[in-house]
Short mmCIF file of C-alpha atoms and ligand atoms in Angstrom, two decimals:
data_model
loop_
_atom_site.label_atom_id
_atom_site.label_comp_id
_atom_site.label_asym_id
_atom_site.label_seq_id
_atom_site.Cartn_x
_atom_site.Cartn_y
_atom_site.Cartn_z
CA MET Z 1 19.16 -32.18 -6.68
CA ILE Z 2 19.75 -35.55 -5.12
CA ASN Z 3 16.55 -37.43 -4.37
CA GLY Z 4 16.63 -39.26 -1.07
CA ALA Z 5 12.96 -38.69 -0.27
CA GLU Z 6 11.88 -42.33 -0.80
CA CYS Z 7 8.29 -41.41 -0.07
CA GLU Z 8 6.52 -44.67 -0.93
CA PRO Z 9 5.38 -46.70 2.05
CA TYR Z 10 7.24 -49.98 2.77
CA LEU Z 11 10.41 -49.12 0.79
CA THR Z 12 13.59 -48.51 2.78
CA ALA Z 13 16.39 -49.36 0.30
CA ASP Z 14 17.41 -45.73 -0.28
CA HIS Z 15 17.18 -45.04 3.45
CA ARG Z 16 19.68 -47.82 4.23
CA LEU Z 17 21.95 -46.68 1.39
CA MET Z 18 22.05 -43.14 2.81
CA VAL Z 19 22.91 -44.44 6.29
CA GLU Z 20 25.54 -46.93 5.13
CA ARG Z 21 27.00 -45.46 1.92
CA SER Z 22 26.65 -41.70 2.39
CA ASP Z 23 30.24 -40.92 1.35
CA GLY Z 24 29.93 -42.90 -1.89
CA ILE Z 25 26.56 -41.31 -2.72
CA LEU Z 26 27.93 -37.80 -2.29
CA ASP Z 27 31.06 -38.62 -4.25
CA GLY Z 28 28.76 -39.76 -7.08
CA ALA Z 29 26.76 -36.53 -6.72
CA ALA Z 30 30.00 -34.55 -6.99
CA LEU Z 31 30.84 -36.43 -10.20
CA PHE Z 32 27.46 -35.48 -11.68
CA ALA Z 33 27.92 -31.85 -10.58
CA ARG Z 34 31.33 -31.75 -12.26
CA ALA Z 35 30.04 -33.37 -15.45
CA ILE Z 36 27.28 -30.78 -15.91
CA GLY Z 37 29.21 -27.85 -14.45
CA VAL Z 38 27.08 -26.88 -11.45
CA SER Z 39 28.31 -25.65 -8.09
CA ARG Z 40 25.18 -26.20 -6.01
CA VAL Z 41 23.91 -29.62 -4.92
CA ILE Z 42 20.87 -30.11 -2.68
CA VAL Z 43 20.15 -33.49 -1.12
CA ALA Z 44 16.47 -33.91 -0.21
CA ILE Z 45 15.43 -36.33 2.53
CA GLU Z 46 12.09 -36.62 4.34
CA THR Z 47 12.09 -35.85 8.07
CA ASN Z 48 11.08 -39.41 8.99
CA LYS Z 49 14.68 -40.51 8.27
CA PRO Z 50 16.68 -38.58 10.90
CA ASP Z 51 19.60 -41.06 10.85
CA ALA Z 52 19.91 -40.65 7.07
CA ILE Z 53 19.79 -36.85 7.38
CA GLU Z 54 22.54 -36.96 9.99
CA ALA Z 55 24.76 -39.34 7.98
CA MET Z 56 24.33 -37.34 4.78
CA ARG Z 57 24.98 -34.01 6.53
CA ARG Z 58 28.19 -35.40 7.98
CA ALA Z 59 29.29 -36.74 4.59
CA ALA Z 60 28.30 -33.49 2.84
CA SER Z 61 30.37 -31.22 5.10
CA PRO Z 62 33.66 -31.50 3.10
CA HIS Z 63 31.83 -30.76 -0.19
CA GLU Z 64 31.59 -27.07 -1.00
CA GLY Z 65 28.13 -26.02 -2.25
CA PHE Z 66 26.38 -29.15 -0.90
CA SER Z 67 23.43 -28.93 1.47
CA VAL Z 68 20.98 -31.44 2.92
CA GLU Z 69 17.34 -30.33 3.18
CA ALA Z 70 14.76 -32.04 5.38
CA LEU Z 71 11.37 -32.27 3.68
CA ASP Z 72 7.90 -32.82 5.12
CA VAL Z 73 6.62 -36.37 4.88
CA ILE Z 74 4.05 -36.06 2.11
CA TYR Z 75 3.36 -38.55 -0.65
CA PRO Z 76 4.48 -38.13 -3.49
CA GLN Z 77 7.24 -35.82 -2.28
CA GLY Z 78 9.87 -37.95 -4.02
CA ALA Z 79 8.38 -37.42 -7.49
CA GLU Z 80 10.78 -35.35 -9.58
CA LYS Z 81 8.52 -32.38 -10.30
CA GLN Z 82 7.18 -32.22 -6.74
CA LEU Z 83 10.72 -32.34 -5.37
CA ILE Z 84 11.85 -29.48 -7.60
CA PHE Z 85 8.89 -27.36 -6.51
CA ALA Z 86 9.42 -28.16 -2.81
CA LEU Z 87 13.11 -27.23 -2.94
CA SER Z 88 13.16 -24.30 -5.35
CA GLY Z 89 9.59 -23.13 -5.95
CA ARG Z 90 10.16 -23.73 -9.68
CA ARG Z 91 7.43 -25.44 -11.68
CA VAL Z 92 8.42 -27.75 -14.53
CA PRO Z 93 6.04 -26.85 -17.40
CA ALA Z 94 3.53 -29.41 -18.71
CA GLY Z 95 5.32 -31.73 -21.10
CA GLY Z 96 8.65 -30.27 -19.95
CA LEU Z 97 11.76 -31.64 -18.27
CA PRO Z 98 13.61 -30.54 -15.10
CA MET Z 99 16.35 -29.06 -17.29
CA ASP Z 100 13.75 -26.55 -18.56
CA VAL Z 101 13.95 -24.95 -15.10
CA GLY Z 102 17.70 -25.44 -14.69
CA VAL Z 103 17.63 -28.56 -12.54
CA LEU Z 104 18.95 -32.11 -12.81
CA VAL Z 105 17.53 -34.67 -10.37
CA GLN Z 106 19.36 -37.90 -9.58
CA ASN Z 107 18.37 -40.61 -7.15
CA VAL Z 108 20.77 -41.59 -4.33
CA GLY Z 109 21.14 -45.09 -5.83
CA THR Z 110 22.17 -43.59 -9.18
CA CYS Z 111 24.79 -41.44 -7.45
CA LEU Z 112 26.22 -44.49 -5.72
CA ALA Z 113 26.25 -46.36 -9.05
CA ALA Z 114 28.23 -43.47 -10.60
CA HIS Z 115 30.72 -43.60 -7.71
CA GLU Z 116 31.14 -47.38 -8.06
CA ALA Z 117 31.60 -47.13 -11.82
CA VAL Z 118 34.06 -44.22 -11.85
CA ARG Z 119 36.09 -44.89 -8.70
CA ARG Z 120 35.95 -48.67 -8.47
CA ASN Z 121 35.35 -49.79 -12.06
CA ILE Z 122 32.26 -51.72 -10.97
CA PRO Z 123 29.39 -51.53 -13.47
CA LEU Z 124 25.80 -51.62 -12.31
CA ILE Z 125 25.55 -55.36 -11.63
CA ARG Z 126 23.75 -55.17 -8.27
CA ARG Z 127 21.38 -52.99 -6.29
CA VAL Z 128 19.67 -52.84 -2.92
CA VAL Z 129 16.13 -54.23 -2.97
CA THR Z 130 13.66 -53.99 -0.06
CA VAL Z 131 11.92 -57.35 0.41
CA THR Z 132 9.06 -56.68 2.78
CA GLY Z 133 5.39 -57.00 3.72
CA SER Z 134 3.64 -59.39 6.08
CA GLY Z 135 3.77 -62.11 3.41
CA VAL Z 136 7.52 -62.69 3.72
CA ARG Z 137 8.98 -64.38 6.81
CA ARG Z 138 12.16 -62.31 7.35
CA PRO Z 139 11.79 -58.89 5.68
CA LYS Z 140 15.08 -57.14 4.92
CA ASN Z 141 17.06 -55.06 2.47
CA VAL Z 142 19.12 -57.24 0.17
CA LEU Z 143 22.07 -56.33 -2.03
CA ALA Z 144 21.00 -58.39 -5.02
CA ARG Z 145 22.61 -58.98 -8.39
CA ILE Z 146 20.64 -57.76 -11.40
CA GLY Z 147 18.93 -60.84 -12.81
CA THR Z 148 18.30 -62.54 -9.44
CA THR Z 149 14.77 -63.97 -9.57
CA PHE Z 150 12.15 -62.78 -7.09
CA GLU Z 151 11.83 -66.43 -6.08
CA ASP Z 152 15.47 -66.53 -4.97
CA LEU Z 153 15.11 -63.19 -3.17
CA VAL Z 154 12.08 -64.44 -1.25
CA ALA Z 155 13.84 -67.72 -0.39
CA PHE Z 156 16.80 -65.69 0.95
CA CYS Z 157 14.33 -63.84 3.18
CA GLY Z 158 12.90 -67.00 4.78
CA GLY Z 159 10.19 -67.78 2.21
CA LEU Z 160 6.52 -66.85 1.99
CA GLU Z 161 3.80 -67.11 4.59
CA GLU Z 162 1.17 -69.65 3.54
CA ASP Z 163 -1.57 -67.13 2.84
CA THR Z 164 0.54 -64.69 0.80
CA ALA Z 165 -1.77 -63.46 -1.93
CA LYS Z 166 -0.01 -60.66 -3.77
CA CYS Z 167 3.50 -59.79 -4.90
CA ILE Z 168 4.22 -56.23 -6.02
CA SER Z 169 7.43 -55.20 -7.72
CA GLY Z 170 8.10 -51.67 -6.42
CA GLY Z 171 6.08 -49.93 -3.73
CA PRO Z 172 2.36 -50.38 -2.99
CA MET Z 173 1.44 -47.07 -4.70
CA MET Z 174 3.45 -47.18 -7.93
CA GLY Z 175 4.52 -50.80 -8.13
CA VAL Z 176 3.32 -53.49 -10.52
CA ALA Z 177 1.59 -56.68 -9.33
CA GLN Z 178 3.38 -59.82 -10.51
CA TYR Z 179 1.88 -62.96 -12.02
CA SER Z 180 4.72 -65.10 -10.69
CA LEU Z 181 7.98 -64.93 -8.75
CA GLY Z 182 9.93 -65.88 -11.86
CA ALA Z 183 10.63 -62.27 -12.85
CA PRO Z 184 14.15 -60.93 -12.31
CA VAL Z 185 15.55 -57.95 -10.39
CA THR Z 186 16.27 -55.13 -12.85
CA LYS Z 187 18.13 -51.84 -12.46
CA GLY Z 188 14.79 -50.23 -11.51
CA THR Z 189 13.62 -52.79 -8.92
CA SER Z 190 13.39 -50.82 -5.69
CA GLY Z 191 11.46 -53.38 -3.71
CA LEU Z 192 9.27 -56.42 -3.51
CA VAL Z 193 6.14 -56.09 -1.36
CA LEU Z 194 4.41 -59.33 -0.37
CA LEU Z 195 0.91 -59.06 1.04
CA ARG Z 196 -1.28 -61.66 2.73
CA ARG Z 197 -4.91 -62.44 2.03
CA GLY Z 198 -7.05 -59.77 3.69
CA GLU Z 199 -4.50 -57.02 2.98
CA ALA Z 200 -4.45 -57.48 -0.77
CA GLY Z 201 -7.81 -56.47 -2.19
CA GLN Z 202 -8.80 -57.39 -5.73
CA PHE Z 203 -11.23 -55.05 -7.44
CA ALA Z 204 -12.71 -55.07 -10.91
CA GLY Z 205 -13.48 -51.33 -10.77
CA ASP Z 206 -16.93 -49.77 -11.11
CA PRO Z 207 -18.03 -46.88 -13.35
CA CYS Z 208 -16.97 -43.37 -12.38
CA ILE Z 209 -19.57 -41.62 -10.19
CA ARG Z 210 -17.99 -38.18 -10.83
CA CYS Z 211 -17.34 -37.46 -7.18
CA ALA Z 212 -14.13 -35.54 -8.11
CA ARG Z 213 -12.12 -36.96 -5.20
CA CYS Z 214 -9.42 -37.95 -7.67
CA VAL Z 215 -9.24 -34.40 -9.03
CA GLU Z 216 -8.62 -33.05 -5.52
CA ALA Z 217 -5.98 -35.72 -4.85
CA CYS Z 218 -3.93 -35.34 -8.05
CA PRO Z 219 -0.58 -33.62 -7.36
CA MET Z 220 -0.18 -32.86 -11.08
CA ARG Z 221 -3.51 -31.00 -11.24
CA LEU Z 222 -4.87 -33.36 -13.87
CA ASN Z 223 -8.42 -34.59 -14.27
CA PRO Z 224 -7.98 -38.32 -13.57
CA SER Z 225 -11.70 -39.00 -13.90
CA ALA Z 226 -11.85 -37.72 -17.49
CA LEU Z 227 -8.52 -39.35 -18.34
CA SER Z 228 -9.66 -42.76 -17.11
CA ILE Z 229 -12.86 -42.52 -19.14
CA PHE Z 230 -10.92 -41.53 -22.28
CA ALA Z 231 -8.54 -44.44 -21.76
CA GLU Z 232 -11.39 -46.89 -21.16
CA ARG Z 233 -13.03 -45.80 -24.41
CA MET Z 234 -9.70 -45.86 -26.25
CA ARG Z 235 -9.93 -42.11 -26.97
CA PHE Z 236 -6.18 -41.71 -26.66
CA GLU Z 237 -5.98 -38.39 -28.56
CA ASP Z 238 -8.37 -36.87 -26.02
CA ALA Z 239 -6.29 -38.30 -23.18
CA ALA Z 240 -3.21 -36.68 -24.73
CA ALA Z 241 -5.05 -33.36 -25.01
CA PHE Z 242 -5.86 -33.63 -21.29
CA ASN Z 243 -2.12 -34.09 -20.56
CA VAL Z 244 -2.07 -37.75 -19.59
CA MET Z 245 1.66 -37.72 -20.45
CA ASP Z 246 2.21 -35.51 -17.38
CA CYS Z 247 0.79 -38.19 -15.08
CA ILE Z 248 3.52 -39.36 -12.71
CA GLU Z 249 1.65 -42.60 -11.95
CA CYS Z 250 1.64 -41.86 -8.22
CA GLY Z 251 -1.64 -43.72 -7.64
CA CYS Z 252 -3.19 -41.01 -5.41
CA CYS Z 253 -6.32 -40.94 -7.61
CA ALA Z 254 -6.75 -44.73 -7.42
CA TYR Z 255 -6.22 -44.65 -3.65
CA VAL Z 256 -9.10 -42.24 -3.03
CA CYS Z 257 -11.49 -43.50 -5.72
CA PRO Z 258 -14.66 -44.96 -4.13
CA SER Z 259 -15.37 -46.89 -7.34
CA ARG Z 260 -11.97 -48.61 -7.05
CA ARG Z 261 -11.17 -47.80 -10.63
CA PRO Z 262 -7.80 -49.09 -11.92
CA MET Z 263 -6.65 -45.56 -12.77
CA VAL Z 264 -2.90 -46.07 -13.10
CA HIS Z 265 -3.44 -49.10 -15.30
CA HIS Z 266 -5.58 -46.94 -17.62
CA PHE Z 267 -2.97 -44.16 -17.72
CA ARG Z 268 -0.05 -46.50 -18.42
CA ARG Z 269 -1.98 -48.01 -21.29
CA ALA Z 270 -2.96 -44.59 -22.66
CA LYS Z 271 0.65 -43.37 -22.48
CA ALA Z 272 1.92 -46.46 -24.28
CA GLU Z 273 -0.69 -46.02 -27.04
CA ILE Z 274 0.15 -42.31 -27.41
CA ARG Z 275 3.87 -43.08 -27.67
CA LYS Z 276 3.05 -45.67 -30.33
CA MET Z 277 0.98 -43.09 -32.28
CA GLN Z 278 3.77 -40.49 -31.98
CA LYS Z 279 6.34 -42.99 -33.25
CA LYS Z 280 4.16 -43.89 -36.22
CA ALA Z 281 3.69 -40.20 -37.06
CA GLY Z 282 7.51 -39.80 -36.97
S1 SF4 X 1 -1.66 -41.28 -10.96
FE1 SF4 X 1 -3.54 -40.08 -10.73
S2 SF4 X 1 -3.12 -38.66 -9.06
FE2 SF4 X 1 -1.13 -39.41 -9.75
S3 SF4 X 1 -0.45 -37.92 -11.30
FE3 SF4 X 1 -1.53 -39.54 -12.40
S4 SF4 X 1 -3.62 -38.79 -12.58
FE4 SF4 X 1 -2.66 -37.56 -10.97
S1 SF4 X 2 -12.58 -40.62 -7.61
FE1 SF4 X 2 -13.23 -42.30 -8.93
S2 SF4 X 2 -15.45 -42.16 -8.98
FE2 SF4 X 2 -14.71 -40.21 -8.17
S3 SF4 X 2 -14.53 -38.88 -10.01
FE3 SF4 X 2 -12.55 -39.86 -9.71
S4 SF4 X 2 -12.61 -41.69 -11.02
FE4 SF4 X 2 -14.72 -40.99 -10.74
#
């Protein structure tokens, strides 16, 4: 499966890639298919990108066994396990991997990188980054070299508005707020979202009131309320027993939480601590 869903708000880097580099992406997908010996390739794109669907369908037509599926626009449709379920009805088991249900998922950017490496001998030294949000003067998608600082990216896009208050590396749901613009673009930097004062709230997070809104919102059917309390109290074994490792860090629970609890922060910390414990135990 080739993931072109790009479901996070604000980000459009994969969308532009699919419109402008569809042939290269599908050549990369064909290389992956050949390497793992599969004959069926499904490209998944959300219906809010009709130009990308059209470009990819045109580019897919010479490839036998390739199809392009249009998916409903639902966050987090682009998450690996959700994508597999939407396209095949198969459920990746808790703690499992896509290969457990006979699937390999690659992002469109990874396919293009494979094409560039194999056909053109160009290693992954650059990627498309969406620089956007009301805090930047001329938002755009930029083909940036790995290692370019966020400061240089922002300067290339006309600089910051005076009241820019927050810089997020990645999308607004799954991204990570930055302390400074000195950080570099990495292979995983999909975007830079710059928000002005008034849009960027800062919350300390209140105690859980057990309203269960997060439980209803979680696409992985976890209990985010319990997990966040375990993480807060450093009960990482309990968090592991409640499957925190299956959390895809989509941020849906944090988005609906009336107590504005920093859920994803708690889960990232719990996962890091559990990995540390597992490493120690050998
Ligand atoms: S971030 Fe929250 S909603 Fe998303 S998978 Fe993890 S626990 Fe569930
Ligand atoms: S949404 Fe927030 S307050 Fe409600 S149960 Fe979940 S963590 Fe607790």
